[in-house]
Coordinates of C-alpha atoms and ligand atoms in Angstrom, one line a residue:
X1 CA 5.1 -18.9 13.8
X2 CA 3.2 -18.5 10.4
X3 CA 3.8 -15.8 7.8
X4 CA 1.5 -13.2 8.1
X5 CA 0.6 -11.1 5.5
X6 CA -0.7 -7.7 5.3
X7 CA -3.1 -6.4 3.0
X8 CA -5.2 -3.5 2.2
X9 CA -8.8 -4.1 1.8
X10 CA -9.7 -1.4 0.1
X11 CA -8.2 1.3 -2.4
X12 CA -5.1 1.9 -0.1
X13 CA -4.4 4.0 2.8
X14 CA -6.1 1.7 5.5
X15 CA -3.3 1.7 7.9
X16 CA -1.3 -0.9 7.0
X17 CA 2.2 0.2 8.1
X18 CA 0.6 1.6 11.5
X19 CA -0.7 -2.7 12.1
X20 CA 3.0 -3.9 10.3
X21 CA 5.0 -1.7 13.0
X22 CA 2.8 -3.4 15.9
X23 CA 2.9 -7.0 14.6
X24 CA 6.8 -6.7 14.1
X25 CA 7.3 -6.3 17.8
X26 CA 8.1 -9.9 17.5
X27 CA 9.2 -10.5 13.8
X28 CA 12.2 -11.7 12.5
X29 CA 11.5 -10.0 8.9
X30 CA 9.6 -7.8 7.5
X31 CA 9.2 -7.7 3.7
X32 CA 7.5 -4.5 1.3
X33 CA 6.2 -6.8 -1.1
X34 CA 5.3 -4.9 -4.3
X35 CA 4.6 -1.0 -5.3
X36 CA 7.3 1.7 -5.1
X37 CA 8.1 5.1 -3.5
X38 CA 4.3 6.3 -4.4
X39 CA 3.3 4.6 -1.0
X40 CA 3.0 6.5 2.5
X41 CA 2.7 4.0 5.2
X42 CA 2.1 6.2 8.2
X43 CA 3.6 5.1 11.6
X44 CA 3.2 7.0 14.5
X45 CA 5.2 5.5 17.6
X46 CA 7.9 6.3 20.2
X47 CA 10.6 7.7 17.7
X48 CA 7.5 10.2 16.1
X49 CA 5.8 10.1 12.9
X50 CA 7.1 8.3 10.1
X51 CA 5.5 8.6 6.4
X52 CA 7.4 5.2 5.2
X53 CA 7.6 5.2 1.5
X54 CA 10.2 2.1 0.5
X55 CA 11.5 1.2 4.3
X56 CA 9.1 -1.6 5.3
X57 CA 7.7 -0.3 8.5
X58 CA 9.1 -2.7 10.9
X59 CA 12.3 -1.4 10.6
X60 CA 11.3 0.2 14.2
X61 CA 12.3 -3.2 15.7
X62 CA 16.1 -3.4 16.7
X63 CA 15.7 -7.4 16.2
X64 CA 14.1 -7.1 12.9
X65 CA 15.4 -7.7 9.3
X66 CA 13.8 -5.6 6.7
X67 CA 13.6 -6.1 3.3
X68 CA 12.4 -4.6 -0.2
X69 CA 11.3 -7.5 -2.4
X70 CA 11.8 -8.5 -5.8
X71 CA 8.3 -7.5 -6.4
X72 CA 8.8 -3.4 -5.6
X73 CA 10.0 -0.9 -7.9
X74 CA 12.6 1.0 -6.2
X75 CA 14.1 4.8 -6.6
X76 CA 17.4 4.8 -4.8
X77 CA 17.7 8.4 -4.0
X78 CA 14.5 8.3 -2.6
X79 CA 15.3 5.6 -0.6
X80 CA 18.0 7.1 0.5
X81 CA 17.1 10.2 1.3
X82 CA 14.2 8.2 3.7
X83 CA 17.0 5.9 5.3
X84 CA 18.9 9.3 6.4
X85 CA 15.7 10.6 7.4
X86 CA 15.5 7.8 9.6
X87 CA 18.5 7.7 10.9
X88 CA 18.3 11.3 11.7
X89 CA 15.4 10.7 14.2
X90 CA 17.7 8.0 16.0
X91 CA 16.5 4.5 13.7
X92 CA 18.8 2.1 13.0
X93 CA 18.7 1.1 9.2
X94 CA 21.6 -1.3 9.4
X95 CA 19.0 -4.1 8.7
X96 CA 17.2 -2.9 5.9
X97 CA 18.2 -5.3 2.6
X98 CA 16.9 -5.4 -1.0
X99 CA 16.3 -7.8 -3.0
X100 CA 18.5 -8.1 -5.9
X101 CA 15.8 -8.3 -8.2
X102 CA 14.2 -5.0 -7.3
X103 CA 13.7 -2.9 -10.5
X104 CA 15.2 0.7 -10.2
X105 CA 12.9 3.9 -11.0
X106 CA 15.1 6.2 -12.9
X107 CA 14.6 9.8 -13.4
X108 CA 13.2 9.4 -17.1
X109 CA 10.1 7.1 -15.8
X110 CA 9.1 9.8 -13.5
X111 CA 9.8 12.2 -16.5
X112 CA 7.4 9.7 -18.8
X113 CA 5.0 9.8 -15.6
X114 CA 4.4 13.7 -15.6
X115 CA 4.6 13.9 -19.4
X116 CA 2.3 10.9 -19.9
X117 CA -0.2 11.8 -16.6
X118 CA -0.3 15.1 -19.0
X119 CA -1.2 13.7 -21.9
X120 CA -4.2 12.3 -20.3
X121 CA -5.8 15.6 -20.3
X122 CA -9.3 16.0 -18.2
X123 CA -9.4 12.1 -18.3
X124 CA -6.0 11.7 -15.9
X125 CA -5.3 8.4 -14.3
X126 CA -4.6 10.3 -10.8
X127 CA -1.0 8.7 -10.9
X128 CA 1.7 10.2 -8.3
X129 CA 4.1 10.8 -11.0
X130 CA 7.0 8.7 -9.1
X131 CA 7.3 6.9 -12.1
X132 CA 6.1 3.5 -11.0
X133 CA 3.8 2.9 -13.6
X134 CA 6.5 3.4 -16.3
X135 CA 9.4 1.3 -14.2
X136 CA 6.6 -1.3 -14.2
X137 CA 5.9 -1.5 -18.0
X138 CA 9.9 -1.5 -18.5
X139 CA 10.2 -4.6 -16.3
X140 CA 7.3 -6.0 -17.9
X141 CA 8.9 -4.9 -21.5
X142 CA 12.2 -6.7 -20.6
X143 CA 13.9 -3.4 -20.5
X144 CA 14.3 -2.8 -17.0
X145 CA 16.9 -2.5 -14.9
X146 CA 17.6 -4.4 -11.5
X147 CA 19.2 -3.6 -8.2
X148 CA 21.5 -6.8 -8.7
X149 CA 22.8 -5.4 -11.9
X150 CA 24.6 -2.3 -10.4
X151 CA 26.7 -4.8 -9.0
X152 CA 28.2 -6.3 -12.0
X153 CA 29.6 -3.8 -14.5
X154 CA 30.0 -5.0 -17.9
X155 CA 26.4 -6.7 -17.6
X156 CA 25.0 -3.5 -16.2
X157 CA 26.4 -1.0 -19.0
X158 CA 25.1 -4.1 -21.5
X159 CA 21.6 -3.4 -19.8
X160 CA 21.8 0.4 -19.8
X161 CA 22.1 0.4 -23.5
X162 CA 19.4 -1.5 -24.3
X163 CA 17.1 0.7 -21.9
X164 CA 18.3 3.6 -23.3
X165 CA 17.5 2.8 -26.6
X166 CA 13.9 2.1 -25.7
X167 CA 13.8 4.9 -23.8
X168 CA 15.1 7.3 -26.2
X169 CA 12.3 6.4 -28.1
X170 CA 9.4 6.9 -25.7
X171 CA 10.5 9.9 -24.5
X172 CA 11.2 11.6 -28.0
X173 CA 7.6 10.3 -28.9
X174 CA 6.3 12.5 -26.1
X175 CA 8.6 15.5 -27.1
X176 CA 11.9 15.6 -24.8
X177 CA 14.9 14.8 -25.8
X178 CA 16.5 11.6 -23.4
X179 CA 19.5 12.0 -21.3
X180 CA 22.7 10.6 -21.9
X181 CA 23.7 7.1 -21.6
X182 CA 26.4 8.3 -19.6
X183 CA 24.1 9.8 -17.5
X184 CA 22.5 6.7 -16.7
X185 CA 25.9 5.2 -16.2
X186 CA 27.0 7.4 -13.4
X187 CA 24.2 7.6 -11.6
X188 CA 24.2 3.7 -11.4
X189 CA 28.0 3.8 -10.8
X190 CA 26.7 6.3 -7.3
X191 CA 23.8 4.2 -6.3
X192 CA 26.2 0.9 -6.1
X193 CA 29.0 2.8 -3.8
X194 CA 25.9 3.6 -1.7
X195 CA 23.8 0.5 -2.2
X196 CA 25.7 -1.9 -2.6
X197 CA 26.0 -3.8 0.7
X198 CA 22.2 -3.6 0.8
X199 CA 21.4 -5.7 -2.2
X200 CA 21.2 -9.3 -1.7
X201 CA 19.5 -12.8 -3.1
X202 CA 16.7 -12.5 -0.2
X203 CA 15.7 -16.2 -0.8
X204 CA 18.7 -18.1 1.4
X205 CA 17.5 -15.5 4.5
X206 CA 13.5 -16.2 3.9
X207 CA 14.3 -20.1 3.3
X208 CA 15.9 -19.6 6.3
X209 CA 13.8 -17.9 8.5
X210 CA 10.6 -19.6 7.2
X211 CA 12.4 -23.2 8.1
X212 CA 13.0 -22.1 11.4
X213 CA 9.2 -21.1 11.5
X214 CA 10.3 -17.2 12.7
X215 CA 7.4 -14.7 12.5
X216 CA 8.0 -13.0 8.7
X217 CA 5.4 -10.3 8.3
X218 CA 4.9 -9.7 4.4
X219 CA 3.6 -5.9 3.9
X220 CA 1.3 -4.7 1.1
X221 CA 1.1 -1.8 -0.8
X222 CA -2.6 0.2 -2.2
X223 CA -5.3 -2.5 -1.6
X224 CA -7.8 -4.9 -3.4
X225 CA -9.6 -2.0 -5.6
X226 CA -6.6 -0.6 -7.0
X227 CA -4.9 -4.4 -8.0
X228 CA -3.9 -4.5 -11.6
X229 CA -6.3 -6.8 -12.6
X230 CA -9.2 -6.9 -9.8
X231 CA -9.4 -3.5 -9.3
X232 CA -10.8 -0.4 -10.9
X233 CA -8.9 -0.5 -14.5
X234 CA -7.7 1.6 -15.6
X235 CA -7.7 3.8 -12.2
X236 CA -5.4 1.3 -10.4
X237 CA -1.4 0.8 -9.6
X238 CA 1.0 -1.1 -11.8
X239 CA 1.7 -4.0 -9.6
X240 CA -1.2 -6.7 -7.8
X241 CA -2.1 -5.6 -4.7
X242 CA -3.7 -9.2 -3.2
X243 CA -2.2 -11.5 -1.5
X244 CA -1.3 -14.2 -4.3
X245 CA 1.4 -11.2 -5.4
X246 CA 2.6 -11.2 -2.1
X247 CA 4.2 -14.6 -2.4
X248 CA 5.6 -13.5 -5.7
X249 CA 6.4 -10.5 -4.2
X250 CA 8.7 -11.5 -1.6
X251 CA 9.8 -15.0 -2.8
X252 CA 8.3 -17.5 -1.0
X253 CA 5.6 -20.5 -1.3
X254 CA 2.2 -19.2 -1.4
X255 CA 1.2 -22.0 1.3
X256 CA 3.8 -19.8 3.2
X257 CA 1.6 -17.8 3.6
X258 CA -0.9 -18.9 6.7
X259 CA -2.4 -15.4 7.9
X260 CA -3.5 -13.3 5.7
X261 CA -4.6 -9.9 7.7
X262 CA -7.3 -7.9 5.2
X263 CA -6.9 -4.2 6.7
X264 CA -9.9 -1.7 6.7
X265 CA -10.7 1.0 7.3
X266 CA -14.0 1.7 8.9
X267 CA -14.9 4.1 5.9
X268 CA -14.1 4.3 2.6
X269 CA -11.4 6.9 1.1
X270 CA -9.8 6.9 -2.0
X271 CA -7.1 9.4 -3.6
X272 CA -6.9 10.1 -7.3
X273 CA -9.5 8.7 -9.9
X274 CA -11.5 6.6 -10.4
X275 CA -15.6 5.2 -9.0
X276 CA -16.0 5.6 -5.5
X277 CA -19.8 4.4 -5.5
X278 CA -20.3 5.7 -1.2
X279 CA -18.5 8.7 -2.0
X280 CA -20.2 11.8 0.0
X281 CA -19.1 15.3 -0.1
X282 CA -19.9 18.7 2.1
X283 CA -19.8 18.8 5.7
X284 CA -19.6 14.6 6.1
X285 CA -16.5 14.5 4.5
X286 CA -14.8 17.3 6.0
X287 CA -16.0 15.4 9.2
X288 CA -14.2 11.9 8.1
X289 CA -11.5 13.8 6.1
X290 CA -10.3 15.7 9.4
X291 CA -11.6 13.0 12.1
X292 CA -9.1 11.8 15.1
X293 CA -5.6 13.7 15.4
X294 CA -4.2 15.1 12.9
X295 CA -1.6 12.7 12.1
X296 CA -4.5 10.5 10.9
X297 CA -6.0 13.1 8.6
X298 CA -6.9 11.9 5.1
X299 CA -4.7 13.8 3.3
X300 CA -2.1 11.3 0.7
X301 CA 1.1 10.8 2.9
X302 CA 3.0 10.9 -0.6
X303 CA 1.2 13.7 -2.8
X304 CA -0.9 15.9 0.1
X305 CA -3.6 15.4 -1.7
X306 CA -7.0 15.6 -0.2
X307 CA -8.8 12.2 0.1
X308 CA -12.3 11.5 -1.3
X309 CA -14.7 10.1 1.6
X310 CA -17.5 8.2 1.7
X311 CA -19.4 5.4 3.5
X312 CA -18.1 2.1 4.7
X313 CA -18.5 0.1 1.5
X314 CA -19.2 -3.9 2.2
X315 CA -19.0 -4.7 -1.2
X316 CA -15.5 -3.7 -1.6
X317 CA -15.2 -5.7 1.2
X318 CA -16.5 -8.8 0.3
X319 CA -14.7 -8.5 -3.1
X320 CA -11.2 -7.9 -1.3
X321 CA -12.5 -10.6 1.0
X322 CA -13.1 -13.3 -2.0
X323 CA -9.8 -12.6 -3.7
X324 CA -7.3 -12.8 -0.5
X325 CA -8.9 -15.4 1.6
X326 CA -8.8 -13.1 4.6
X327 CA -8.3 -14.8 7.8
X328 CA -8.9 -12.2 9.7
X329 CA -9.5 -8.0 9.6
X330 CA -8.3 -5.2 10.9
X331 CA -10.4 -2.7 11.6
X332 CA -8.7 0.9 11.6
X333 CA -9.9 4.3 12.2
X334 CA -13.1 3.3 14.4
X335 CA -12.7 6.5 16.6
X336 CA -13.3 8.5 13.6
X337 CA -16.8 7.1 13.8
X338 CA -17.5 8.0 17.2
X339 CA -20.5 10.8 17.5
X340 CA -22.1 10.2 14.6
X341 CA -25.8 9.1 15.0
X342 CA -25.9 6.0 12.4
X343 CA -23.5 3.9 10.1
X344 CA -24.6 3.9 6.8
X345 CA -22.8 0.5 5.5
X346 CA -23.2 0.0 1.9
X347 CA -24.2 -3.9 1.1
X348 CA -24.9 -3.4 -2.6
X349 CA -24.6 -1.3 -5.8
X350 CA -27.7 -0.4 -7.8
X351 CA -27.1 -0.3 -11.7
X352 CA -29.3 2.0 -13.9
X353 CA -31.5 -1.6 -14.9
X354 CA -32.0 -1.6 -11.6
X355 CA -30.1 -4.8 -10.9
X356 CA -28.4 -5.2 -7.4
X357 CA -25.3 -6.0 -7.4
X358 CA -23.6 -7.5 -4.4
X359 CA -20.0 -8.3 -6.1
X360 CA -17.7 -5.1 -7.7
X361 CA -18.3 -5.4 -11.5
X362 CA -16.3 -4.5 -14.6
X363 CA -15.5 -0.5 -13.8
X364 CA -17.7 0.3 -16.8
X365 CA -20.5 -0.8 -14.6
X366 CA -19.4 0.8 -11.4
X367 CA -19.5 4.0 -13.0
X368 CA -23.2 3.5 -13.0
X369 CA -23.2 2.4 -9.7
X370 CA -25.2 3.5 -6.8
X371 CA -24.8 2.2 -3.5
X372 CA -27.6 0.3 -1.5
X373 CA -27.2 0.9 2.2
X374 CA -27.9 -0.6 5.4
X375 CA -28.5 1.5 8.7
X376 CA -26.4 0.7 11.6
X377 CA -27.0 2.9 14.5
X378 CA -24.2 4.9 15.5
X379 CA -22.5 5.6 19.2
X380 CA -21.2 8.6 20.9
X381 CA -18.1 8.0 21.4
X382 CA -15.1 8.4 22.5
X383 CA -13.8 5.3 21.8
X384 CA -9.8 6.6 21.1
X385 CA -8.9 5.2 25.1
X386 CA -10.7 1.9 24.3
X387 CA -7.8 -0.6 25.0
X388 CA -10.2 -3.9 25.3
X389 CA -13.0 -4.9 22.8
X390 CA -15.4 -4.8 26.0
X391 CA -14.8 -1.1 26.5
X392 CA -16.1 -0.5 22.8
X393 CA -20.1 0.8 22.5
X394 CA -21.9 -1.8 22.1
X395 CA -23.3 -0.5 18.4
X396 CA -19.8 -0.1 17.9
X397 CA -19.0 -4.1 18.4
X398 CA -22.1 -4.7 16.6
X399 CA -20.9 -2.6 13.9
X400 CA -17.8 -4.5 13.9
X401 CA -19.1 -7.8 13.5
X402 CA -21.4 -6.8 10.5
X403 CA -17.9 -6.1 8.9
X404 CA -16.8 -9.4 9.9
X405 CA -19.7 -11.4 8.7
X406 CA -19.6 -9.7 5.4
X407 CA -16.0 -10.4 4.8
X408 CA -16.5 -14.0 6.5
X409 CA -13.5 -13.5 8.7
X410 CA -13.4 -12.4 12.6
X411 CA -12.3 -9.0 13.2
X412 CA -8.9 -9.5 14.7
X413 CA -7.7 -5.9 15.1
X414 CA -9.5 -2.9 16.2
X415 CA -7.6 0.3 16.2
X416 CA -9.1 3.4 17.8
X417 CA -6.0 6.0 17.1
X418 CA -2.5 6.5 15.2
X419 CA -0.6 5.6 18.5
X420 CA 1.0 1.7 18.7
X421 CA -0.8 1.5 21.5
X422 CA -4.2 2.3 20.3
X423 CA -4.6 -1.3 18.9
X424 CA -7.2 -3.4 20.2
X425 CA -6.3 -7.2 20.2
X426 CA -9.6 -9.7 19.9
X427 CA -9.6 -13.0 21.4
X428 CA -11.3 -15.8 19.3
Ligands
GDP501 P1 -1.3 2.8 4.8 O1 -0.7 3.4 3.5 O2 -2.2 1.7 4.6 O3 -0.2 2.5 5.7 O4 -2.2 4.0 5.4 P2 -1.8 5.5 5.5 O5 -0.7 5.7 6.5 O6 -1.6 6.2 4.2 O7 -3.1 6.1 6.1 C1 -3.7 5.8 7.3 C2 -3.8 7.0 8.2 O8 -4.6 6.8 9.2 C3 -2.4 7.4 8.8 O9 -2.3 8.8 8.8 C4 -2.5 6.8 10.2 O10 -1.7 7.5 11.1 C5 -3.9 6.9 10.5 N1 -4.5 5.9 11.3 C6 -4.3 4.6 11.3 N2 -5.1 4.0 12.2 C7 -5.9 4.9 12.8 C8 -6.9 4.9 13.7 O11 -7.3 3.9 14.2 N3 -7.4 6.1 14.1 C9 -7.0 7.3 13.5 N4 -7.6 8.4 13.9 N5 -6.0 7.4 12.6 C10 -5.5 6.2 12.2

């Protein structure tokens, strides 16, 4: 079986851990591939609701390995405090591993995150103050610190010095005095006793696995318009969101890498900053805000924030389509759709020459942007029981397969609810 990865087609929040915990029904591994604690992959299934920040979510599956990859920033008290919360509700964690070359999130970065978000004034970058953005730039300063070093002393307290060093300096820049080195120390010295069995080289059990040609699901983090370098700069995440950083990600060969599962949500919502050219306000976006159960509500899993709402955008699409070679989409969040008496799909972005755009430009231009829309017509609805693509309204599957076309990949998911077993299947 290939390796299937998952990505978000959009800026995040699509659904991705609710289409991970269904496809790892039969997966041998499951790997979070990049991002940190900031994500809240929601999965609603027979052991409740879940909001899965670190665990990847097929950790649902008794058969199935899970593991954080080198490409994630990882808080261990956090992910501790998730793994009890887990276990609490009756989940076996025993599976879950990290990758040894995880970078840890310390206090100080979310520290750095508040003071720094703060600095920003009335031009904030929406972060959620986890302190991924400054684990990040420490990793990408050479000043991090990895999950494999809390299990080697003498190298670890060699790396804590250096850190602190560079930290002391940031953090007295923006006014606070740092903590102690010895601080640092002993909290590192109580996330190995607690860790330590966890962290592993994950490449000998991917090799493995891979070799064997086991299913090996690799989950994404945000999506396409909040990637380091395709997305909206600055208003994106620290880490690359598309599919080529999912190889890196979770250490494996890129051709690895034979499905590559776009997942969208059949309207755009975004949380935090940033151009949202089909954004609406008012009574629609209450409606799509607060559409389907309330599990599903658009409100951030992490922060509680309210999301923005707006049209489906097909040039989003397209772009997230371009850059991850989507073999296929899902669909999520169709019900929320249902009743509403046409679809308006936005297929390009007007610029203030007048110029139609049909790509996403430089954010300097999307600013500008206005959207260009097509009208579908709608259906009534409901389609939440649909269990077959032939019991969806027919504007519904025609609606679909506009998606589909735009992207240039066949909608192979369709889900109509947060339940498991609200996911359509579609045959070629
Ligand atoms: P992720 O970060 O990509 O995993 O997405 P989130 O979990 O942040 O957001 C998706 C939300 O939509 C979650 O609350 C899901 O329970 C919910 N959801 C997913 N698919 C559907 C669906 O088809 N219909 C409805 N109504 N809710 C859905």
């Amino acid at each position: 079986m290939p390796v299937i990865a998952v990505v978000g087609a959009l800026w995040g929040d699509e659904g991705k851990g609710h289409l991970v915990d269904y496809l790892s029904r039969d997966a041998e591994i499951v790997v979070r591939v990049q991002g940190g604690d900031n994500a809240g992959h929601t999965v609603v299934n027979e052991h409740g609701t879940f909001r899965m920040h670190l665990v990847p979510s097929g950790i649902f599956n008794p058969r199935t390995t899970c593991l954080i990859g080198a490409g994630t920033v990882v808080n261990p008290d956090t992910l501790l405090q998730e793994l009890g919360e887990l276990e609490a509700a009756g989940v076996d964690t025993g599976r879950l591993l990290i990758s040894d070359r995880a970078h840890l999130v310390f206090p100080h970065h979310r520290r750095r995150d508040e003071l720094e978000e703060r600095g920003r004034g009335d031009r904030p970058l929406g972060t959620t103050r986890r302190g991924i953005g400054p684990a990040y730039s420490d990793k990408a300063a050479r000043i991090g610190v990895r999950m494999g070093d809390l299990l080697h002393r003498d190298w670890l307290h060699r790396r804590l010095q250096q850190a602190h060093a560079a930290l002391a300096a940031r953090l007295r820049a923006l006014g606070e005095e740092p903590p102690p080195l010895e601080e640092l120390i002993e909290r590192c010295e109580t996330w190995r006793e607690r860790l330590k069995d966890r962290i592993v080289d994950t490449i000998p059990l991917l090799q493995a696995a891979i070799r064997r040609d086991a299913r090996v699901v690799l989950e994404g983090q945000l999506g396409a318009m909040r990637d380091l370098d395709w997305g909206i700069y600055p208003y994106v995440t620290s880490s690359n969101t598309l599919v080529g950083y999912a190889a890196v990600g979770a250490g494996i060969p890129p051709q690895a890498i034979r499905e590559v599962i776009g997942v969208v949500k059949a309207f755009a919502t975004a949380v935090g900053e940033g151009p949202l050219v089909t954004e609406v306000h008012g009574e629609l976006a209450e409606r799509l805000r607060r559409g389907g159960p309330p599990e599903g509500w658009e409100f951030g899993a992490t922060t509680g924030r309210p999301r923005r709402c707006g049209w489906p955008d097909g040039v989003a699409l397209r772009h997230a389509a371009w850059l991850n070679g989507f073999t296929a989409l899902a669909v999520t969040k169709l019900d929320v759709l249902d009743g509403l008496e046409e679809i308006r799909l936005c297929v390009g972005y007007r610029l203030p020459s007048g110029e139609v755009l049909t790509h996403v430009p430089d954010t300097p231009y999307l600013e500008q942007a206005t959207p260009v829309y097509e009208r579908l017509p709608g259906w009534a609805g409901p389609t939440a029981d649909a269990r077959r693509w032939e019991d969806l309204p027919e504007a519904a599957r025609r609606y679909l397969q506009r998606l589909a076309q735009l992207a240039e990949a066949p909608v192979r998911y369709v889900s109509v609810g947060p339940g498991r077993d609200q996911i359509i299947e579609v045959g070629p």
